[in-house]
Structure formats: C-alpha cells, structure tokens
Tab-separated table of C-alpha atoms in Angstrom:
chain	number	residue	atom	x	y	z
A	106	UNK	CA	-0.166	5.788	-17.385
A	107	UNK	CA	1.383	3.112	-15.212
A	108	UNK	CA	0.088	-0.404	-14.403
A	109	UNK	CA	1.154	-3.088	-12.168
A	110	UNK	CA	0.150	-7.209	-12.762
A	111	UNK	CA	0.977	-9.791	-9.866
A	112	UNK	CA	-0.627	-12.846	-12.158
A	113	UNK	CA	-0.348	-15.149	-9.077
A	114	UNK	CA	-3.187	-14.281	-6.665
A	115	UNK	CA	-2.334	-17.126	-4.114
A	116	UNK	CA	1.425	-19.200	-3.821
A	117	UNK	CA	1.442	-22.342	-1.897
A	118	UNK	CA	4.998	-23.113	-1.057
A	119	UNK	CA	6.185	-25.730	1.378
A	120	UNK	CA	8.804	-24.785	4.483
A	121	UNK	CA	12.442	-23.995	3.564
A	122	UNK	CA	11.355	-24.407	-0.288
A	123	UNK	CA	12.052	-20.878	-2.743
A	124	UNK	CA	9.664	-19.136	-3.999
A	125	UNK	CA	9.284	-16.654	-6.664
A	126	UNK	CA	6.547	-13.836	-6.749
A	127	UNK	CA	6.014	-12.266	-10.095
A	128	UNK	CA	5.401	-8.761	-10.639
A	129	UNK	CA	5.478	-7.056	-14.243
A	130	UNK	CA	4.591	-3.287	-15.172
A	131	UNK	CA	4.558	-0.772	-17.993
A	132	UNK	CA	5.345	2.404	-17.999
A	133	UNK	CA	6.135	4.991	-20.400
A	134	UNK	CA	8.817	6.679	-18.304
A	135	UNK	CA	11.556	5.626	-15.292
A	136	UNK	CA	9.863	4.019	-12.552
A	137	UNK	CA	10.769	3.421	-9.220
A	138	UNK	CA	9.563	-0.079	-7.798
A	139	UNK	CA	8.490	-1.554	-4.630
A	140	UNK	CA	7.454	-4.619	-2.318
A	141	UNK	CA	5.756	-4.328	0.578
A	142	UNK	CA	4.138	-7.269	3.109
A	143	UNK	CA	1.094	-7.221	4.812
A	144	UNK	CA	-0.503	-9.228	7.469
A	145	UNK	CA	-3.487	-10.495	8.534
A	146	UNK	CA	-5.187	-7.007	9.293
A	147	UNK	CA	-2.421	-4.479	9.515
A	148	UNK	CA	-1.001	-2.189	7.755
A	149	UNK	CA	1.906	-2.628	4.724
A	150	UNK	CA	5.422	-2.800	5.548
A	151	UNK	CA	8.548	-2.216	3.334
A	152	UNK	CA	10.132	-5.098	2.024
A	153	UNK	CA	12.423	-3.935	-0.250
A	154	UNK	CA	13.187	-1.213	-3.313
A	155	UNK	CA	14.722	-0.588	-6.440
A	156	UNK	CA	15.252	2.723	-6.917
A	157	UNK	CA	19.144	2.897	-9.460
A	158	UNK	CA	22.123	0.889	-9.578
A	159	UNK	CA	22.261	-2.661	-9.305
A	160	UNK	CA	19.340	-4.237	-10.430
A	161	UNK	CA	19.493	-6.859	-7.604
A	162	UNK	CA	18.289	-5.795	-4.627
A	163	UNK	CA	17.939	-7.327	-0.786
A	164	UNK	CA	15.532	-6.574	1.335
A	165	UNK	CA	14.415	-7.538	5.068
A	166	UNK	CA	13.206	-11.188	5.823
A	167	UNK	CA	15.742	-12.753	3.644
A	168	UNK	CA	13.850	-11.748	0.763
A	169	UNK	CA	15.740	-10.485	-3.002
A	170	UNK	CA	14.331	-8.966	-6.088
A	171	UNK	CA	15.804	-8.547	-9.528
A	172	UNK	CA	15.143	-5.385	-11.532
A	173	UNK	CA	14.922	-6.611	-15.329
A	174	UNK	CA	14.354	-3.197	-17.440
A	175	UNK	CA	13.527	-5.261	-21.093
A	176	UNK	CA	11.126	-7.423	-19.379
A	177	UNK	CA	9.427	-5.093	-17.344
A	178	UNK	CA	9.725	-7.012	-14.514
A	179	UNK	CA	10.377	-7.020	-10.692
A	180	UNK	CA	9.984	-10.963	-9.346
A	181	UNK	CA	10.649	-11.065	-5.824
A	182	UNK	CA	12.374	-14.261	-4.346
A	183	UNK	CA	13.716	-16.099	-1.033
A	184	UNK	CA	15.840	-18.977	-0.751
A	185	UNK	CA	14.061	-20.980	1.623
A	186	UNK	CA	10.708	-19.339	3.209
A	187	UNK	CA	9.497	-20.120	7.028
A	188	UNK	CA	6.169	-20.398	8.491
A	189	UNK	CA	6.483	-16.287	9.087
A	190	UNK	CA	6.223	-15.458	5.449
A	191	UNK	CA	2.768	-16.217	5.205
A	192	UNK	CA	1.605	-13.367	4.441
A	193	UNK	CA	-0.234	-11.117	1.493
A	194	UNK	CA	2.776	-9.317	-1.195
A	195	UNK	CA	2.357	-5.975	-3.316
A	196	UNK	CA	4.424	-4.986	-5.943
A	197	UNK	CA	3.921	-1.410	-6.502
A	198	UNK	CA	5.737	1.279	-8.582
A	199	UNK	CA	6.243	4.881	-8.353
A	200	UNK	CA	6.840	7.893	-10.771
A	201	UNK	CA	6.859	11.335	-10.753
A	202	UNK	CA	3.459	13.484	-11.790
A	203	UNK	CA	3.135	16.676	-12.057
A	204	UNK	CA	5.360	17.207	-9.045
A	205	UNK	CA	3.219	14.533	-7.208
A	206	UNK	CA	4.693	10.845	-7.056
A	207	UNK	CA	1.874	8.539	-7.872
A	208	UNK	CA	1.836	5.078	-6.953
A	209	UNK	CA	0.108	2.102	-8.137
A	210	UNK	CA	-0.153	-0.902	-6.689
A	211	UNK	CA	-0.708	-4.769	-7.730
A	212	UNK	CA	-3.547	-6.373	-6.720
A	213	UNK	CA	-1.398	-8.393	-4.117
A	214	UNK	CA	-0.159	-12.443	-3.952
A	215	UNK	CA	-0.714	-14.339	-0.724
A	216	UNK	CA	1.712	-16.076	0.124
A	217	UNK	CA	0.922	-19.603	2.253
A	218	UNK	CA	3.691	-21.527	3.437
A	219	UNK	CA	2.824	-25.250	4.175
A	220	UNK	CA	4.631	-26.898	7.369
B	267	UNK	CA	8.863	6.031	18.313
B	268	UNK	CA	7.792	7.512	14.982
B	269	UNK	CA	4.640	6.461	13.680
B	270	UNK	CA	1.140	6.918	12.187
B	271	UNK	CA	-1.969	6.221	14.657
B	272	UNK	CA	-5.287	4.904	12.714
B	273	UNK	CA	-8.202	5.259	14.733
B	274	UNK	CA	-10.569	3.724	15.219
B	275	UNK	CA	-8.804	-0.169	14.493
B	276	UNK	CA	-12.657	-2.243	14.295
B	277	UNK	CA	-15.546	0.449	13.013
B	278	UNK	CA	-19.157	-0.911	12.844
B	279	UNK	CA	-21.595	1.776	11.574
B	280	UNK	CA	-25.724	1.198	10.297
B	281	UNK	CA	-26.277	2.396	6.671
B	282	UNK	CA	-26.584	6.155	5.982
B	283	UNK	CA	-24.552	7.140	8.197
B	284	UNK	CA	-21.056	9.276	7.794
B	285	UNK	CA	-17.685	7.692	9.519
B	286	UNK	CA	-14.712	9.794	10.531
B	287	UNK	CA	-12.030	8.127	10.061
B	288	UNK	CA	-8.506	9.150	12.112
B	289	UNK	CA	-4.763	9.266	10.867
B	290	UNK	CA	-2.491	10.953	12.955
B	291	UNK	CA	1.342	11.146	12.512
B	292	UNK	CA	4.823	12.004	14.437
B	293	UNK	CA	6.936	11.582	11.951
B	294	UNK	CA	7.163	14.802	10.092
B	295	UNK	CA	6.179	14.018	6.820
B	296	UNK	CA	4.438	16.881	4.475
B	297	UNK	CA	2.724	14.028	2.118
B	298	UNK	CA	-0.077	11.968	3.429
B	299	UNK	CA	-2.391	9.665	1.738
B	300	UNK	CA	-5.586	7.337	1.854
B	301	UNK	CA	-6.090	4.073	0.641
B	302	UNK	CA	-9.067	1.328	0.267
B	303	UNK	CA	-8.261	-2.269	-0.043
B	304	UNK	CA	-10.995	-4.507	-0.686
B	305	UNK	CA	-9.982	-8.448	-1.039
B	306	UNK	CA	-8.227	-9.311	-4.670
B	307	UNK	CA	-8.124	-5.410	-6.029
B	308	UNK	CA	-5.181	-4.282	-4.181
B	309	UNK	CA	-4.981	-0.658	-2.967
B	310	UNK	CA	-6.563	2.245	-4.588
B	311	UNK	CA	-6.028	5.780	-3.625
B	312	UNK	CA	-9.262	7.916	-2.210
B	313	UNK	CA	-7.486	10.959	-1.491
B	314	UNK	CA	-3.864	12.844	-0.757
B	315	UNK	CA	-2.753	15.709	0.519
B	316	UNK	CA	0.840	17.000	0.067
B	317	UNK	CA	0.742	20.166	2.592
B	318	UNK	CA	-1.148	21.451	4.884
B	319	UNK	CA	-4.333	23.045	3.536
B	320	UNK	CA	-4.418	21.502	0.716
B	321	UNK	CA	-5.653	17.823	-0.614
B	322	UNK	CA	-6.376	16.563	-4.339
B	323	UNK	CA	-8.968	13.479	-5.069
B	324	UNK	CA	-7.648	10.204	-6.268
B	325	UNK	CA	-8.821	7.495	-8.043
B	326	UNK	CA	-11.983	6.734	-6.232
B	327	UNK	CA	-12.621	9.812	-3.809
B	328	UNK	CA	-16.566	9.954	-4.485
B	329	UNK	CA	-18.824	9.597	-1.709
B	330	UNK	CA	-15.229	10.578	0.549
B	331	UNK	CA	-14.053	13.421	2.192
B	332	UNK	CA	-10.765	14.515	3.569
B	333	UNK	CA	-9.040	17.846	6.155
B	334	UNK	CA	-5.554	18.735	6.232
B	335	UNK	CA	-5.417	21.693	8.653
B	336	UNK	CA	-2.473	20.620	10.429
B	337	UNK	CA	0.381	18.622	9.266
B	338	UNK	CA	0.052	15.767	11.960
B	339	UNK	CA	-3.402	14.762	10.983
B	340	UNK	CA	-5.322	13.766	7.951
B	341	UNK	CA	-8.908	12.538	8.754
B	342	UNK	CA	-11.083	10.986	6.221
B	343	UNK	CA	-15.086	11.265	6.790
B	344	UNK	CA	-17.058	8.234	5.044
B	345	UNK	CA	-20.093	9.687	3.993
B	346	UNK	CA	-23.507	8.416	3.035
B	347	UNK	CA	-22.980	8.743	-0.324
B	348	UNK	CA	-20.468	6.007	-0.484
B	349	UNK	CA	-22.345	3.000	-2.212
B	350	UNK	CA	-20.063	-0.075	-0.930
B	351	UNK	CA	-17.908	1.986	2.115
B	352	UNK	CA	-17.375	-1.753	4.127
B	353	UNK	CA	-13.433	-2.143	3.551
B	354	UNK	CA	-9.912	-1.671	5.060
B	355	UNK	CA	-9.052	1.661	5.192
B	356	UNK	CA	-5.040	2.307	4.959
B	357	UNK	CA	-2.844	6.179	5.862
B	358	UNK	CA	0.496	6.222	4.631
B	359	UNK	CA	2.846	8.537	4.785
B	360	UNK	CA	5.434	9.572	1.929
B	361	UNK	CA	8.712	8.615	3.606
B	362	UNK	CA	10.980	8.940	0.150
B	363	UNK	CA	10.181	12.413	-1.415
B	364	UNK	CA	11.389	11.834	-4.166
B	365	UNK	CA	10.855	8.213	-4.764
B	366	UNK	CA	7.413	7.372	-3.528
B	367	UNK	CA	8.129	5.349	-1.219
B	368	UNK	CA	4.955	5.253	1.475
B	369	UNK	CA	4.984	4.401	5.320
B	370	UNK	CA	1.926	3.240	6.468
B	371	UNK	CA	-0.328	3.165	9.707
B	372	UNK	CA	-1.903	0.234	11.013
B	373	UNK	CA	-5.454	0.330	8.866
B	374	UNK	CA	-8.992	0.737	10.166
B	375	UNK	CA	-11.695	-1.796	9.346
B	376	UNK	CA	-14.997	-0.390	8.467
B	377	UNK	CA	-18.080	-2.268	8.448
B	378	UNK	CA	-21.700	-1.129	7.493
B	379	UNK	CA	-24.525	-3.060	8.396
C-alpha cells in the first residue's frame, strides 16, 4: 500500500517571499513522485517529477523539489512566488501494480499568495 | 493540439437521475482514468480503463459506471445509486507508461439538486 500526507491544507505566503510545500509518503517499494497545480475549476497540470537521478528536480513556474529517500519526503519550493501561484498543489506518487501504475494522491495545499 | 475534451464543463441534474459524463481524447493514449475531487480529500479514482474493451473499478466506483469501446473516449454514467454524486469530476490520461504520470482534461462540475 502507498499513502501520500500534504499536512498543510492552506499556505499563506506574501509576494516574492519562498515557500515550502510539504509532502511525505510511504511505500513499501520504489515510487515515482509527482506535483501537479490546479486552478480555480480546471483540471491538474504537471508541475514537476522525480522519477531517478538527481534528487533535485525543476519544474515549470520557477518551482523545485527535493527527493529525500530516508525521509520519505518530496517538499516542493520556489524562491520568490507571484500573485499567479495562487493556486491548489498535489503531491502524488506512482508505482507499479500488477502491470497497472496506481496513483495516489494528497489531499492537496492551497496555496494563497498575499500582495 | 493534443488534448482531452470533458463535457459537459457546469452539469445541474434533480435527484434520481443518471448523468453521462464525456471524456474524449486526441492524444493517443491506451490508459484512461476517472477521478472525484470533493474539497479537502484530494482525488480518488472511480474507475480506469487501460485498453479498449476493457475497464477495472477503483477505489470508489459504486453507484458509477464506465464504456471503453473505442480508444478516444471513456464516458462515465452517474447513476442513481450514487449517494453524494455533487463533485468535480476529473479524465486523465496516462502520458508516462511506465511512470504514472497522468494528463488531465479540464473537469466537469456536477451538481444534484
């Protein structure tokens, strides 16, 4: 079994400060690991992926995440955010089942950026 | 352009009724799959289908059903036997075989009254 935990539900963050959105998981094999974006009523949109090699990966937007294997963890970060990245984040990770790659998703962080 | 069409976007539908629900794709991909997001739960998978022909239930696929006869198009039908069916209603695509990775349409938003 696989799980996903995105502890922060909501991240207020003021314009050009960093942020950091957590995302943990277990899993009892290899995963592969995710972040996608969503706004206000559409669909999800790739941020970013870890999938082997370096464990620091960029993405679109500006946006980074670190692949830490001991900690289980995937936190997803930007430098300086604008107004634009307010939007709703979802960590989600990926392995292989039965021939079928099943994915599980967080339950999501929004993301408000304060002018 | 490559893409996945949702249909309808804004769905509004009295109780007891069934909803059909479109996903339609260009982009060549044999994996397709069906999602509900409801506010602070994330996404959980209803239903996925990784060729034509043939679909398998997911997490929550009561009171759902699901077609695959061609490869472009992957309806899902809302039926009456769905206790809480008001939510956002997401078709992806598997873009990365081998990795998971999903491409997803523009959701529908279904609303019973």
């Amino acid at each position: 079994a696989q799980s996903v935990t995105q502890l922060d539900s909501q991240v207020p963050v003021f314009e050009e400060a960093p942020v950091e959105l957590r995302c943990n998981y277990s899993s009892s094999v290899s995963v592969y690991l995710f972040w996608y974006v969503q706004y206000p009523n559409q669909g999800l949109q790739l941020l970013l992926k870890y999938l082997s090699g370096s464990t620091l990966v960029k993405g679109i937007n500006g946006f980074e995440a670190e692949f830490n294997k001991s900690q289980t963890s995937f936190h997803l970060r930007k430098p300086s955010v604008h107004i634009s990245d307010t939007a709703e984040y979802f960590c989600a990770v990926s392995r292989n089942s039965g021939g079928y790659q099943k994915v599980t998703f967080g339950t999501g962080t929004k993301l408000q950026v304060i002018p | 352009d490559g893409g996945i069409t949702q249909s309808p976007k804004y769905l509004f539908r009295k109780e007891g009724q069934n909803v059909t629900l479109s996903c339609e794709q260009n982009l060549n991909h044999d994996a397709m799959y069906w999602y509900r997001q409801d506010p602070g739960q994330g996404l959980r998978l209803i239903y996925y289908s990784q060729i034509v022909n043939d679909f398998q239930k997911g997490d929550i696929a009561e009171g759902y059903s699901v077609s695959r006869e061609k490869k472009e198009s992957f309806p899902l039908t809302v039926t009456s036997a769905q206790k809480n069916p008001t939510a956002f209603y997401l078709c992806a695509t598997l873009s990365g075989r081998n990795t998971g990775e999903l491409f997803f349409g523009e959701g529908s938003r279904l609303t019973v009254l």
